[in-house]
Amino acid sequence: LALWIACFLLTYTFPLLNAGLGAAGSFLLYGVICAAGYLYILRNVPETKGITLEALEEQLAQRHTGVNAAKQEQLMAEEWILENAHLRMCVSSLGGKVQSLFSRQYQAPVLYENPAGGMFPMLPLANRVAGNRFIFHGQEIILPRHHADEYFFLHGDGWLQRWDIIEYGAEYCVLQLRRQHACGFDYLAQLRYQLLRNQLIAELTLTHYGEVPALYGCGFHPFFPFDERSKVQFQVSGYW
């Protein structure tokens, strides 16, 4: 079939090319096409001489899965490096945290590096709730506890869980966490970190999947290095 198609194209195009380019130009064009085809075959088509069909199938499968394996290995890593001309950032799967953020321009860390990370997400709630419980729609909600605090569900537990990475590029990544709690929290959270010139853009999205409504309060907990040159600017609707 391929030979018939090639013969048809050659027979159909030669009179047109001969009229426009002349015999020499036509054969030169055909020669260039043949050379390009030769280079393509040399690079992309494996040698099949003396190779069994089973061995050829295995060879092609390895070539295909080799690319996928490299991508899969990248996605299964514990930490990922994002960088551009201005910033270099390390993101950890444990807690979905920004482990470090470094300014190339000033040759200094933007976030304070410590074991908890330079910045971590707070979910399904932030800070501490008095008595580790609250009333919602007339029902008392008793919050769980974790090993990081004896009395409170401190900053939730998203910062203590292992997140899955679902997208990854040179300057961005997207992480995901699925959690359920007996008190009513039942959610899917997504974190997106992106370096945009000299800015870090962090977005946290939470979708509730429970049958009854639940009250959430999310945010980020950054740690900043502090010295005589430090200056912080921000906009808030309130503070305490």
mmCIF file of C-alpha atoms in Angstrom:
data_model
loop_
_atom_site.group_PDB
_atom_site.id
_atom_site.type_symbol
_atom_site.label_atom_id
_atom_site.label_comp_id
_atom_site.label_asym_id
_atom_site.label_seq_id
_atom_site.Cartn_x
_atom_site.Cartn_y
_atom_site.Cartn_z
ATOM 1 C CA LEU A 1 0.000 0.000 0.000
ATOM 2 C CA ALA A 2 2.798 2.417 0.867
ATOM 3 C CA LEU A 3 4.501 1.661 -2.455
ATOM 4 C CA TRP A 4 1.294 2.298 -4.399
ATOM 5 C CA ILE A 5 0.786 5.624 -2.646
ATOM 6 C CA ALA A 6 4.378 6.659 -3.326
ATOM 7 C CA CYS A 7 4.059 5.684 -7.024
ATOM 8 C CA PHE A 8 0.832 7.667 -7.316
ATOM 9 C CA LEU A 9 2.388 10.775 -5.768
ATOM 10 C CA LEU A 10 5.466 10.506 -7.971
ATOM 11 C CA THR A 11 3.417 10.010 -11.139
ATOM 12 C CA TYR A 12 1.037 12.831 -10.253
ATOM 13 C CA THR A 13 3.601 15.420 -9.167
ATOM 14 C CA PHE A 14 6.387 14.910 -11.716
ATOM 15 C CA PRO A 15 4.653 16.590 -14.691
ATOM 16 C CA LEU A 16 3.754 19.582 -12.514
ATOM 17 C CA LEU A 17 7.273 19.917 -11.074
ATOM 18 C CA ASN A 18 8.892 19.336 -14.468
ATOM 19 C CA ALA A 19 6.839 22.148 -15.943
ATOM 20 C CA GLY A 20 7.718 24.511 -13.129
ATOM 21 C CA LEU A 21 11.290 23.526 -12.105
ATOM 22 C CA GLY A 22 12.566 21.625 -15.105
ATOM 23 C CA ALA A 23 13.989 18.088 -15.013
ATOM 24 C CA ALA A 24 17.085 19.037 -12.968
ATOM 25 C CA GLY A 25 15.075 20.948 -10.350
ATOM 26 C CA SER A 26 12.511 18.171 -10.062
ATOM 27 C CA PHE A 27 15.086 15.438 -9.467
ATOM 28 C CA LEU A 28 16.964 17.686 -7.014
ATOM 29 C CA LEU A 29 13.765 18.140 -4.985
ATOM 30 C CA TYR A 30 13.127 14.397 -5.013
ATOM 31 C CA GLY A 31 16.701 13.851 -3.862
ATOM 32 C CA VAL A 32 16.244 16.240 -0.918
ATOM 33 C CA ILE A 33 13.044 14.409 0.086
ATOM 34 C CA CYS A 34 14.862 11.066 -0.082
ATOM 35 C CA ALA A 35 17.730 12.423 2.055
ATOM 36 C CA ALA A 36 15.291 13.720 4.668
ATOM 37 C CA GLY A 37 13.522 10.371 4.725
ATOM 38 C CA TYR A 38 16.834 8.571 5.136
ATOM 39 C CA LEU A 39 17.787 10.719 8.136
ATOM 40 C CA TYR A 40 14.389 10.210 9.738
ATOM 41 C CA ILE A 41 14.556 6.431 9.330
ATOM 42 C CA LEU A 42 18.144 6.353 10.567
ATOM 43 C CA ARG A 43 17.150 8.163 13.739
ATOM 44 C CA ASN A 44 13.691 6.770 14.541
ATOM 45 C CA VAL A 45 13.323 3.320 12.971
ATOM 46 C CA PRO A 46 15.192 0.510 14.778
ATOM 47 C CA GLU A 47 17.240 -2.090 12.911
ATOM 48 C CA THR A 48 15.155 -5.247 12.431
ATOM 49 C CA LYS A 49 17.694 -7.462 10.639
ATOM 50 C CA GLY A 50 18.228 -10.691 12.567
ATOM 51 C CA ILE A 51 15.785 -9.631 15.341
ATOM 52 C CA THR A 52 12.757 -11.723 16.212
ATOM 53 C CA LEU A 53 9.305 -10.176 16.387
ATOM 54 C CA GLU A 54 9.166 -10.701 20.160
ATOM 55 C CA ALA A 55 12.541 -9.015 20.665
ATOM 56 C CA LEU A 56 11.483 -6.103 18.458
ATOM 57 C CA GLU A 57 8.261 -5.623 20.455
ATOM 58 C CA GLU A 58 10.247 -5.605 23.708
ATOM 59 C CA GLN A 59 12.722 -3.089 22.285
ATOM 60 C CA LEU A 60 9.946 -0.718 21.192
ATOM 61 C CA ALA A 61 8.181 -1.080 24.545
ATOM 62 C CA GLN A 62 11.362 -0.195 26.421
ATOM 63 C CA ARG A 63 11.860 2.875 24.232
ATOM 64 C CA HIS A 64 8.308 4.028 24.943
ATOM 65 C CA THR A 65 8.316 3.306 28.679
ATOM 66 C CA GLY A 66 11.751 4.862 29.086
ATOM 67 C CA VAL A 67 10.267 8.329 28.532
ATOM 68 C CA ASN A 68 7.290 7.584 30.767
ATOM 69 C CA ALA A 69 9.544 6.117 33.461
ATOM 70 C CA ALA A 70 11.644 9.273 33.580
ATOM 71 C CA LYS A 71 8.498 11.383 33.967
ATOM 72 C CA GLN A 72 7.092 8.996 36.580
ATOM 73 C CA GLU A 73 10.336 9.046 38.545
ATOM 74 C CA GLN A 74 10.226 12.831 38.526
ATOM 75 C CA LEU A 75 6.653 12.829 39.860
ATOM 76 C CA MET A 76 7.455 10.287 42.600
ATOM 77 C CA ALA A 77 10.345 12.293 44.002
ATOM 78 C CA GLU A 78 10.185 13.594 47.582
ATOM 79 C CA GLU A 79 11.282 17.113 46.640
ATOM 80 C CA TRP A 80 11.153 19.226 43.489
ATOM 81 C CA ILE A 81 13.226 22.215 42.425
ATOM 82 C CA LEU A 82 11.513 25.165 40.718
ATOM 83 C CA GLU A 83 13.656 27.977 39.386
ATOM 84 C CA ASN A 84 13.863 30.917 37.036
ATOM 85 C CA ALA A 85 16.227 33.849 36.535
ATOM 86 C CA HIS A 86 15.142 35.438 39.840
ATOM 87 C CA LEU A 87 14.243 32.683 42.299
ATOM 88 C CA ARG A 88 15.077 29.117 43.229
ATOM 89 C CA MET A 89 12.600 27.112 45.286
ATOM 90 C CA CYS A 90 12.467 23.629 46.797
ATOM 91 C CA VAL A 91 9.016 22.071 47.321
ATOM 92 C CA SER A 92 8.551 19.016 49.558
ATOM 93 C CA SER A 93 5.837 16.370 49.260
ATOM 94 C CA LEU A 94 5.760 16.075 53.066
ATOM 95 C CA GLY A 95 3.272 18.712 54.132
ATOM 96 C CA GLY A 96 3.132 20.275 50.655
ATOM 97 C CA LYS A 97 5.545 22.850 52.016
ATOM 98 C CA VAL A 98 8.010 25.257 50.443
ATOM 99 C CA GLN A 99 11.201 23.960 51.969
ATOM 100 C CA SER A 100 13.266 26.906 50.781
ATOM 101 C CA LEU A 101 13.003 30.016 48.595
ATOM 102 C CA PHE A 102 16.194 31.782 47.535
ATOM 103 C CA SER A 103 16.651 35.119 45.745
ATOM 104 C CA ARG A 104 19.287 34.959 43.034
ATOM 105 C CA GLN A 105 19.400 38.761 42.766
ATOM 106 C CA TYR A 106 20.141 39.389 46.446
ATOM 107 C CA GLN A 107 21.879 36.067 47.083
ATOM 108 C CA ALA A 108 19.815 35.615 50.213
ATOM 109 C CA PRO A 109 16.920 33.409 51.407
ATOM 110 C CA VAL A 110 13.429 34.891 51.069
ATOM 111 C CA LEU A 111 11.947 32.402 53.537
ATOM 112 C CA TYR A 112 13.578 31.301 56.780
ATOM 113 C CA GLU A 113 14.847 27.746 56.388
ATOM 114 C CA ASN A 114 13.931 25.411 59.254
ATOM 115 C CA PRO A 115 12.735 21.791 59.683
ATOM 116 C CA ALA A 116 9.076 22.857 59.426
ATOM 117 C CA GLY A 117 9.810 24.411 56.020
ATOM 118 C CA GLY A 118 9.875 28.000 54.860
ATOM 119 C CA MET A 119 6.093 28.016 54.289
ATOM 120 C CA PHE A 120 3.418 25.370 54.724
ATOM 121 C CA PRO A 121 -0.332 25.172 53.993
ATOM 122 C CA MET A 122 -2.831 25.266 56.865
ATOM 123 C CA LEU A 123 -5.912 23.095 56.315
ATOM 124 C CA PRO A 124 -8.634 22.123 56.924
ATOM 125 C CA LEU A 125 -8.314 24.978 59.413
ATOM 126 C CA ALA A 126 -5.714 27.462 60.589
ATOM 127 C CA ASN A 127 -4.349 28.341 64.015
ATOM 128 C CA ARG A 128 -6.029 26.994 67.173
ATOM 129 C CA VAL A 129 -9.715 26.708 68.049
ATOM 130 C CA ALA A 130 -10.614 27.379 71.697
ATOM 131 C CA GLY A 131 -11.325 24.127 73.483
ATOM 132 C CA ASN A 132 -10.545 22.284 70.235
ATOM 133 C CA ARG A 133 -14.271 22.376 69.445
ATOM 134 C CA PHE A 134 -16.931 24.707 68.046
ATOM 135 C CA ILE A 135 -20.649 24.886 67.325
ATOM 136 C CA PHE A 136 -21.751 24.716 63.700
ATOM 137 C CA HIS A 137 -25.432 24.653 62.637
ATOM 138 C CA GLY A 138 -26.381 23.874 66.238
ATOM 139 C CA GLN A 139 -24.088 20.854 66.460
ATOM 140 C CA GLU A 140 -20.901 20.579 68.505
ATOM 141 C CA ILE A 141 -17.909 19.733 66.304
ATOM 142 C CA ILE A 142 -15.068 18.115 68.262
ATOM 143 C CA LEU A 143 -11.813 18.449 66.365
ATOM 144 C CA PRO A 144 -9.213 15.668 66.182
ATOM 145 C CA ARG A 145 -5.707 16.002 67.590
ATOM 146 C CA HIS A 146 -2.273 15.160 66.277
ATOM 147 C CA HIS A 147 1.241 14.622 67.577
ATOM 148 C CA ALA A 148 2.345 18.211 66.863
ATOM 149 C CA ASP A 149 0.207 19.647 69.679
ATOM 150 C CA GLU A 150 -1.143 18.078 72.842
ATOM 151 C CA TYR A 151 -4.331 20.138 73.104
ATOM 152 C CA PHE A 152 -5.243 21.514 69.672
ATOM 153 C CA PHE A 153 -5.737 20.478 66.060
ATOM 154 C CA LEU A 154 -2.982 22.995 65.368
ATOM 155 C CA HIS A 155 -3.153 24.411 61.799
ATOM 156 C CA GLY A 156 -5.090 21.279 60.819
ATOM 157 C CA ASP A 157 -3.040 18.318 59.626
ATOM 158 C CA GLY A 158 -2.436 19.066 55.940
ATOM 159 C CA TRP A 159 1.056 20.246 56.850
ATOM 160 C CA LEU A 160 1.792 16.807 58.343
ATOM 161 C CA GLN A 161 0.532 14.689 55.428
ATOM 162 C CA ARG A 162 2.262 13.485 52.291
ATOM 163 C CA TRP A 163 0.897 15.201 49.183
ATOM 164 C CA ASP A 164 0.782 13.752 45.668
ATOM 165 C CA ILE A 165 2.173 15.791 42.815
ATOM 166 C CA ILE A 166 -0.056 15.799 39.738
ATOM 167 C CA GLU A 167 1.692 18.430 37.563
ATOM 168 C CA TYR A 168 5.274 19.592 37.390
ATOM 169 C CA GLY A 169 7.222 22.061 35.257
ATOM 170 C CA ALA A 170 10.380 24.131 35.477
ATOM 171 C CA GLU A 171 8.600 27.025 37.210
ATOM 172 C CA TYR A 172 5.435 25.496 38.684
ATOM 173 C CA CYS A 173 3.974 22.420 40.346
ATOM 174 C CA VAL A 174 0.533 21.248 41.486
ATOM 175 C CA LEU A 175 0.084 19.004 44.532
ATOM 176 C CA GLN A 176 -3.020 17.219 45.765
ATOM 177 C CA LEU A 177 -4.287 15.822 49.080
ATOM 178 C CA ARG A 178 -7.428 13.792 49.849
ATOM 179 C CA ARG A 179 -8.512 13.635 53.516
ATOM 180 C CA GLN A 180 -11.498 12.607 55.644
ATOM 181 C CA HIS A 181 -12.160 13.097 59.367
ATOM 182 C CA ALA A 182 -14.919 11.784 61.612
ATOM 183 C CA CYS A 183 -15.802 15.346 62.663
ATOM 184 C CA GLY A 184 -17.062 16.112 59.135
ATOM 185 C CA PHE A 185 -14.013 17.256 57.159
ATOM 186 C CA ASP A 186 -14.090 15.438 53.823
ATOM 187 C CA TYR A 187 -12.141 17.235 51.148
ATOM 188 C CA LEU A 188 -9.809 17.294 48.181
ATOM 189 C CA ALA A 189 -7.171 20.014 48.336
ATOM 190 C CA GLN A 190 -4.915 21.268 45.560
ATOM 191 C CA LEU A 191 -1.817 23.410 45.964
ATOM 192 C CA ARG A 192 -0.262 25.330 43.092
ATOM 193 C CA TYR A 193 3.131 26.962 43.430
ATOM 194 C CA GLN A 194 4.415 29.103 40.565
ATOM 195 C CA LEU A 195 7.429 31.319 40.096
ATOM 196 C CA LEU A 196 6.495 34.392 38.064
ATOM 197 C CA ARG A 197 9.566 36.558 37.519
ATOM 198 C CA ASN A 198 10.558 37.674 41.041
ATOM 199 C CA GLN A 199 7.287 36.528 42.643
ATOM 200 C CA LEU A 200 6.103 33.310 44.248
ATOM 201 C CA ILE A 201 2.393 32.724 43.612
ATOM 202 C CA ALA A 202 0.798 30.195 45.985
ATOM 203 C CA GLU A 203 -2.815 29.065 45.513
ATOM 204 C CA LEU A 204 -4.734 26.675 47.760
ATOM 205 C CA THR A 205 -8.077 25.254 46.589
ATOM 206 C CA LEU A 206 -10.268 23.024 48.745
ATOM 207 C CA THR A 207 -13.376 21.128 47.607
ATOM 208 C CA HIS A 208 -15.728 19.630 50.207
ATOM 209 C CA TYR A 209 -17.126 16.159 49.372
ATOM 210 C CA GLY A 210 -19.151 15.475 52.521
ATOM 211 C CA GLU A 211 -22.905 14.977 52.460
ATOM 212 C CA VAL A 212 -23.460 17.774 55.008
ATOM 213 C CA PRO A 213 -21.821 21.237 55.014
ATOM 214 C CA ALA A 214 -18.586 21.727 56.919
ATOM 215 C CA LEU A 215 -16.710 24.802 58.098
ATOM 216 C CA TYR A 216 -13.161 25.259 56.784
ATOM 217 C CA GLY A 217 -10.476 27.890 57.316
ATOM 218 C CA CYS A 218 -7.321 27.650 55.230
ATOM 219 C CA GLY A 219 -4.181 29.651 54.609
ATOM 220 C CA PHE A 220 -0.390 29.655 54.473
ATOM 221 C CA HIS A 221 2.134 29.856 57.289
ATOM 222 C CA PRO A 222 5.360 31.555 56.095
ATOM 223 C CA PHE A 223 8.557 32.011 58.092
ATOM 224 C CA PHE A 224 10.627 35.058 57.142
ATOM 225 C CA PRO A 225 14.251 35.749 58.037
ATOM 226 C CA PHE A 226 14.486 38.933 60.085
ATOM 227 C CA ASP A 227 17.312 41.437 60.384
ATOM 228 C CA GLU A 228 17.815 45.214 60.244
ATOM 229 C CA ARG A 229 17.122 45.245 56.492
ATOM 230 C CA SER A 230 13.860 43.306 56.655
ATOM 231 C CA LYS A 231 10.643 44.894 55.395
ATOM 232 C CA VAL A 232 7.253 43.263 54.919
ATOM 233 C CA GLN A 233 4.239 44.726 53.118
ATOM 234 C CA PHE A 234 0.806 43.121 52.926
ATOM 235 C CA GLN A 235 -2.914 43.846 52.617
ATOM 236 C CA VAL A 236 -5.411 42.335 55.054
ATOM 237 C CA SER A 237 -9.053 42.798 55.963
ATOM 238 C CA GLY A 238 -8.186 42.504 59.660
ATOM 239 C CA TYR A 239 -5.615 41.363 62.163
ATOM 240 C CA TRP A 240 -5.251 40.491 65.835
#
